[in-house]
GROMACS .gro file of N, CA and C in nm:
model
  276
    1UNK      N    1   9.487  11.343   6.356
    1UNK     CA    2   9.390  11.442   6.389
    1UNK      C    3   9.301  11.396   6.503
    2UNK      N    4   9.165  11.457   6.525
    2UNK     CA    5   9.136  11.460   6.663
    2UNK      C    6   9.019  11.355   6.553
    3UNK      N    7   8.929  11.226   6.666
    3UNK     CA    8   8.851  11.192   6.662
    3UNK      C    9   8.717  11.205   6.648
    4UNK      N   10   8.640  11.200   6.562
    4UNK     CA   11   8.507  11.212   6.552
    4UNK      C   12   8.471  11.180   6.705
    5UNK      N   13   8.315  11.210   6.716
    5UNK     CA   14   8.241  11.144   6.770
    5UNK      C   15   8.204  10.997   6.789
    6UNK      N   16   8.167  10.964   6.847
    6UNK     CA   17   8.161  10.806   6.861
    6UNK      C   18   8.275  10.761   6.802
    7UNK      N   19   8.371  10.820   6.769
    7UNK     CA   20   8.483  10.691   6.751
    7UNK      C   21   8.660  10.675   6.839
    8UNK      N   22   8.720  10.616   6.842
    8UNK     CA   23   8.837  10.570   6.870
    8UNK      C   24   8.905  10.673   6.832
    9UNK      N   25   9.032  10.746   6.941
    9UNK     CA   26   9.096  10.839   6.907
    9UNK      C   27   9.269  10.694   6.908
   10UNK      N   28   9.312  10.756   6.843
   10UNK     CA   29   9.468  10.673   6.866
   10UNK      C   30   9.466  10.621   6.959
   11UNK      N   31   9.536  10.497   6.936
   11UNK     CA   32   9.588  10.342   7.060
   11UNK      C   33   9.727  10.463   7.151
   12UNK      N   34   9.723  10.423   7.268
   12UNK     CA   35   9.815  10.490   7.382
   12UNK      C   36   9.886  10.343   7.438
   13UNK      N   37   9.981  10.288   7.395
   13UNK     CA   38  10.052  10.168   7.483
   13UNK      C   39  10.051  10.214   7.636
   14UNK      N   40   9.986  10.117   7.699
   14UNK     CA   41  10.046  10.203   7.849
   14UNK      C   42  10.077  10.083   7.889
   15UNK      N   43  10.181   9.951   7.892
   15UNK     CA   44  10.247   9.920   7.922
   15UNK      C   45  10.375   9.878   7.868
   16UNK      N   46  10.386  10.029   7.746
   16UNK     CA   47  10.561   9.989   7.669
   16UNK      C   48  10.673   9.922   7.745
   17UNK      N   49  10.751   9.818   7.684
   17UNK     CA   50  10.872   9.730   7.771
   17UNK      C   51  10.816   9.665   7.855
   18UNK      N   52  10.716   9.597   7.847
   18UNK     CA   53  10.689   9.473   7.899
   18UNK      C   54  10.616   9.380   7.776
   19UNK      N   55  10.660   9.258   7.790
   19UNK     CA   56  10.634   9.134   7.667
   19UNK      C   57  10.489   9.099   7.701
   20UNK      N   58  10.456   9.084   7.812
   20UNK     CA   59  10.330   9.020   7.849
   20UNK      C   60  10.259   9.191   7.981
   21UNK      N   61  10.090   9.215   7.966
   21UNK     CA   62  10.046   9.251   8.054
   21UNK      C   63   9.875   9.227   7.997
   22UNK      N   64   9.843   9.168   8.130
   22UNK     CA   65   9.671   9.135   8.129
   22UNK      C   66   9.635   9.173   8.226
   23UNK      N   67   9.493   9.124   8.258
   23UNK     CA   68   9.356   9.160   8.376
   23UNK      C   69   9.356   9.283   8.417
   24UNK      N   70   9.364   9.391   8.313
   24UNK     CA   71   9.333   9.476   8.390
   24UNK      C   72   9.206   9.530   8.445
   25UNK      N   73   9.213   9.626   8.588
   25UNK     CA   74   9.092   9.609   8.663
   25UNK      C   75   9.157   9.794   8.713
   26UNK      N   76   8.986   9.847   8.683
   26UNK     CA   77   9.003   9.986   8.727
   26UNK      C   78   8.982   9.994   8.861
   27UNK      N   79   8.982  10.096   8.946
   27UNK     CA   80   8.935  10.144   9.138
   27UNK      C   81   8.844  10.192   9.059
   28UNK      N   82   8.795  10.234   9.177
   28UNK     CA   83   8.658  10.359   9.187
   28UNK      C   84   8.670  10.412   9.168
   29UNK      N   85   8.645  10.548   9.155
   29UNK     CA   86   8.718  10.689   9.140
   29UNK      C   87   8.660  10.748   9.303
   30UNK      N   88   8.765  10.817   9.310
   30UNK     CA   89   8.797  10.863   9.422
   30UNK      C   90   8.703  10.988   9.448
   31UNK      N   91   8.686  11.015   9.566
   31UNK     CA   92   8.599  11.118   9.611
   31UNK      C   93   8.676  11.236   9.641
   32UNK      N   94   8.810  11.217   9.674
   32UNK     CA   95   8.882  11.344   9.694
   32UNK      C   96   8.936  11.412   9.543
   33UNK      N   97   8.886  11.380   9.459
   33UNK     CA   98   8.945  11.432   9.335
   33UNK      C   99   9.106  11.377   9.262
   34UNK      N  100   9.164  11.289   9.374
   34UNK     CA  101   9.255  11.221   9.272
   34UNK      C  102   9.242  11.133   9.203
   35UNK      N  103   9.318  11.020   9.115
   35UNK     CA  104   9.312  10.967   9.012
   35UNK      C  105   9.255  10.820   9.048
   36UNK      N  106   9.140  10.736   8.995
   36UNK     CA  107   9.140  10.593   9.034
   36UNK      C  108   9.290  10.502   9.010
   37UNK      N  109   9.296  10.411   9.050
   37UNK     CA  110   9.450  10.360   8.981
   37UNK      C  111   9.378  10.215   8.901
   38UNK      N  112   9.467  10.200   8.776
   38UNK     CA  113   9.455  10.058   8.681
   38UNK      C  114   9.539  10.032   8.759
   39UNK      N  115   9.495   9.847   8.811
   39UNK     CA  116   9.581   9.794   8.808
   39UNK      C  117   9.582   9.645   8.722
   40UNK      N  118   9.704   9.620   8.673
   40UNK     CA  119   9.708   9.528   8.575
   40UNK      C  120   9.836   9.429   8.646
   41UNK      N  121   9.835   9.323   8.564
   41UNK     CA  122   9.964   9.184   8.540
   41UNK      C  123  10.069   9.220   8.427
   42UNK      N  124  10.224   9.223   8.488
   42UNK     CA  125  10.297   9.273   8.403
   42UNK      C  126  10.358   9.164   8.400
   43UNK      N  127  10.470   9.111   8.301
   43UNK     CA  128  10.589   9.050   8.302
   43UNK      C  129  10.691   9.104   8.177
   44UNK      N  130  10.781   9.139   8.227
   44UNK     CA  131  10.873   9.234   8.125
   44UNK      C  132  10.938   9.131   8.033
   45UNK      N  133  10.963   9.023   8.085
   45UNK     CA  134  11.074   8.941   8.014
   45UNK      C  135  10.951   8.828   7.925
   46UNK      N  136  10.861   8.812   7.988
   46UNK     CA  137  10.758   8.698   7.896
   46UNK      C  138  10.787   8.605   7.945
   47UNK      N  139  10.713   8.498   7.899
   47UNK     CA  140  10.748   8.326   7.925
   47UNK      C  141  10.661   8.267   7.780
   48UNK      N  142  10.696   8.114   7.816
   48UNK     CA  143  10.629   8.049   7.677
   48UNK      C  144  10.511   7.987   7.683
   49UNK      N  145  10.445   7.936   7.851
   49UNK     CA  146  10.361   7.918   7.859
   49UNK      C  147  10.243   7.999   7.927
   50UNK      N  148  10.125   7.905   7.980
   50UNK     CA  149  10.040   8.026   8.051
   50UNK      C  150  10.057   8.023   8.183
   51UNK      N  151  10.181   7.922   8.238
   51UNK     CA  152  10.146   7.932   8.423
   51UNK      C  153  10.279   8.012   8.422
   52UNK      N  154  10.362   8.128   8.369
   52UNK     CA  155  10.467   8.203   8.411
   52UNK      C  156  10.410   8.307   8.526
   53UNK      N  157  10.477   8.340   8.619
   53UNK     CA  158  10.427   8.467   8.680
   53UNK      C  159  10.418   8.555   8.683
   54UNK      N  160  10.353   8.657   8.712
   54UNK     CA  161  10.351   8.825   8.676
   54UNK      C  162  10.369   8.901   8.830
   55UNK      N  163  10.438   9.023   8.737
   55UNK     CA  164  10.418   9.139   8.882
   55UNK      C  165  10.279   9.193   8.881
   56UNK      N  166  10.227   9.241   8.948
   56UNK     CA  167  10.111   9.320   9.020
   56UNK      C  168  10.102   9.454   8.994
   57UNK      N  169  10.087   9.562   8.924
   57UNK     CA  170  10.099   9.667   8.920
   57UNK      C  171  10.021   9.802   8.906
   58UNK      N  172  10.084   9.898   8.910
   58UNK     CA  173   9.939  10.065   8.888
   58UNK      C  174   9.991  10.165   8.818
   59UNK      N  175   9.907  10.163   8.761
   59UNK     CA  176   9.900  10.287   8.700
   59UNK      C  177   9.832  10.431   8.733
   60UNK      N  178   9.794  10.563   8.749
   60UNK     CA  179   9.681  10.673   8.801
   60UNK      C  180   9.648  10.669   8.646
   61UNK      N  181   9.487  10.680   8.677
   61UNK     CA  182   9.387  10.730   8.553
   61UNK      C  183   9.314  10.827   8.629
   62UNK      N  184   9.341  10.938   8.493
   62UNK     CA  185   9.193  11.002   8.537
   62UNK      C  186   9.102  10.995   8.437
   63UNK      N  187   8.959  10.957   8.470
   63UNK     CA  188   8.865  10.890   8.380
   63UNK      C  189   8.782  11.029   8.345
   64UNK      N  190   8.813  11.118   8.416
   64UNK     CA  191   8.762  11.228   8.320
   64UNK      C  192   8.856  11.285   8.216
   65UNK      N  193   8.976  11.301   8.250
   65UNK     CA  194   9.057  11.315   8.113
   65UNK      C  195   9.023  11.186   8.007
   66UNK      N  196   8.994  11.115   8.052
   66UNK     CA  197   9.000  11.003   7.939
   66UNK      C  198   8.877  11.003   7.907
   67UNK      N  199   8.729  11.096   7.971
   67UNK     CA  200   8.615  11.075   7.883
   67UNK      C  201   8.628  11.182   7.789
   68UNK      N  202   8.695  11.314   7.829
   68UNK     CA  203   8.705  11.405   7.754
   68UNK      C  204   8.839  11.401   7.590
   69UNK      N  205   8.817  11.250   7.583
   69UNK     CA  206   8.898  11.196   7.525
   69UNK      C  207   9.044  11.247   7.513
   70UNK      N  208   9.108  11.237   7.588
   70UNK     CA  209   9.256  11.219   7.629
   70UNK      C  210   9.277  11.093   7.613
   71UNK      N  211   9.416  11.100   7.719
   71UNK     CA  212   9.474  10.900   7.743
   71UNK      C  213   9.457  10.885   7.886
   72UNK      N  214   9.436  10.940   7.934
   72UNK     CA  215   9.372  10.882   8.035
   72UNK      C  216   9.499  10.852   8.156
   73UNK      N  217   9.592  10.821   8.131
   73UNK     CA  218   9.665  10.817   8.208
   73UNK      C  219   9.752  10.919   8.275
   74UNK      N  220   9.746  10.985   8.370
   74UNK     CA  221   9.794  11.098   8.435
   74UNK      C  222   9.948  11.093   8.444
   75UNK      N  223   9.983  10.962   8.484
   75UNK     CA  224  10.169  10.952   8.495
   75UNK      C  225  10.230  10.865   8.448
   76UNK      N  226  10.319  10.842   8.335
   76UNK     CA  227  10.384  10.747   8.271
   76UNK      C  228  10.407  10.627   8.342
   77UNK      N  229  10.438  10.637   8.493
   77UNK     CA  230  10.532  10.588   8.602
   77UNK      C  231  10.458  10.457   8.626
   78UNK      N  232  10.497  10.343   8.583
   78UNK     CA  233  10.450  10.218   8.646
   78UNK      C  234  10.479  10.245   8.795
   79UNK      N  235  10.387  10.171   8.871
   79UNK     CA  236  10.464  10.110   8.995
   79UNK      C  237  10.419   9.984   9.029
   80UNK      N  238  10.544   9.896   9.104
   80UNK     CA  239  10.521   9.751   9.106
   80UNK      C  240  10.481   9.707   9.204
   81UNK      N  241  10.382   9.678   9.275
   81UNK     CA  242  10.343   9.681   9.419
   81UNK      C  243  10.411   9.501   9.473
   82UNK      N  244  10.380   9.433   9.372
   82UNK     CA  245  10.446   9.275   9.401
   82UNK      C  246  10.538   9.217   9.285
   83UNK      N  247  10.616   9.201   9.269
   83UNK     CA  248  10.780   9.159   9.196
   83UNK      C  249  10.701   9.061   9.110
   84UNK      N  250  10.759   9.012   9.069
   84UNK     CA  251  10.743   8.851   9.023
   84UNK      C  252  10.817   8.760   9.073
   85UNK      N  253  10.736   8.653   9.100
   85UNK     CA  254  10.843   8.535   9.184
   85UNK      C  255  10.858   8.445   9.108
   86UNK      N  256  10.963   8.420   9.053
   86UNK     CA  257  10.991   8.337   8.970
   86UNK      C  258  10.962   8.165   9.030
   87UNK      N  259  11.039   8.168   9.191
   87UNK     CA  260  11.042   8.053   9.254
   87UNK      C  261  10.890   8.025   9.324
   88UNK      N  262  10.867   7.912   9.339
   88UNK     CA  263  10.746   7.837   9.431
   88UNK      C  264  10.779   7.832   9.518
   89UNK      N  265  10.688   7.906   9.605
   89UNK     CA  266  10.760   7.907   9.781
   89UNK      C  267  10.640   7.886   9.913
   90UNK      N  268  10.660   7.801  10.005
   90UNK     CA  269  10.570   7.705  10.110
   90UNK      C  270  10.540   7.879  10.162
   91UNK      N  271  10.576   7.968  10.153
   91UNK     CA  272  10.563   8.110  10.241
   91UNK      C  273  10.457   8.167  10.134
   92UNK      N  274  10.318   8.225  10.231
   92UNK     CA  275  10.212   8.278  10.178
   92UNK      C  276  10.102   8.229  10.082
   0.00000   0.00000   0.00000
């Protein structure tokens, strides 16, 4: 059912099929009326320790659907802006 006031409506996974995702960090919200983007640290496959690497990624929020308690997220669609590099490389 729908949420009281002041409280927590249902958990929304928004990074299903990935083992590991942290730091996420919202934009601004935008002045032209589209969506701020989350972006967060993905890694689909995991690792065992804490120095594995992650991809870079976004999500669109709109933070008024999500105050008007929705999920907040406008499009299922990850996108990966930087891979994961598995290898250590003298480049960048």
């Amino acid at each position: 059912g729908e949420a009281a006031a002041g409280e927590d409506g249902p958990a929304v996974p928004l990074t299903a099929g990935a083992r590991l995702a942290r730091s996420p960090r919202f934009s601004a919200p935008r002045r032209d009326g589209a969506p701020a983007q989350l972006a967060f640290l993905r890694n689909e496959a995991g690792f065992d320790t804490h120095g594995g690497s992650m991809a870079l990624c976004t999500l669109d929020w709109d933070a008024f659907r999500a105050a008007d308690g929705g999920a907040g997220v406008v499009a299922s669609l990850t996108r990966e802006l930087v891979g994961v590099v598995d290898a250590p490389s003298s480049v960048g």
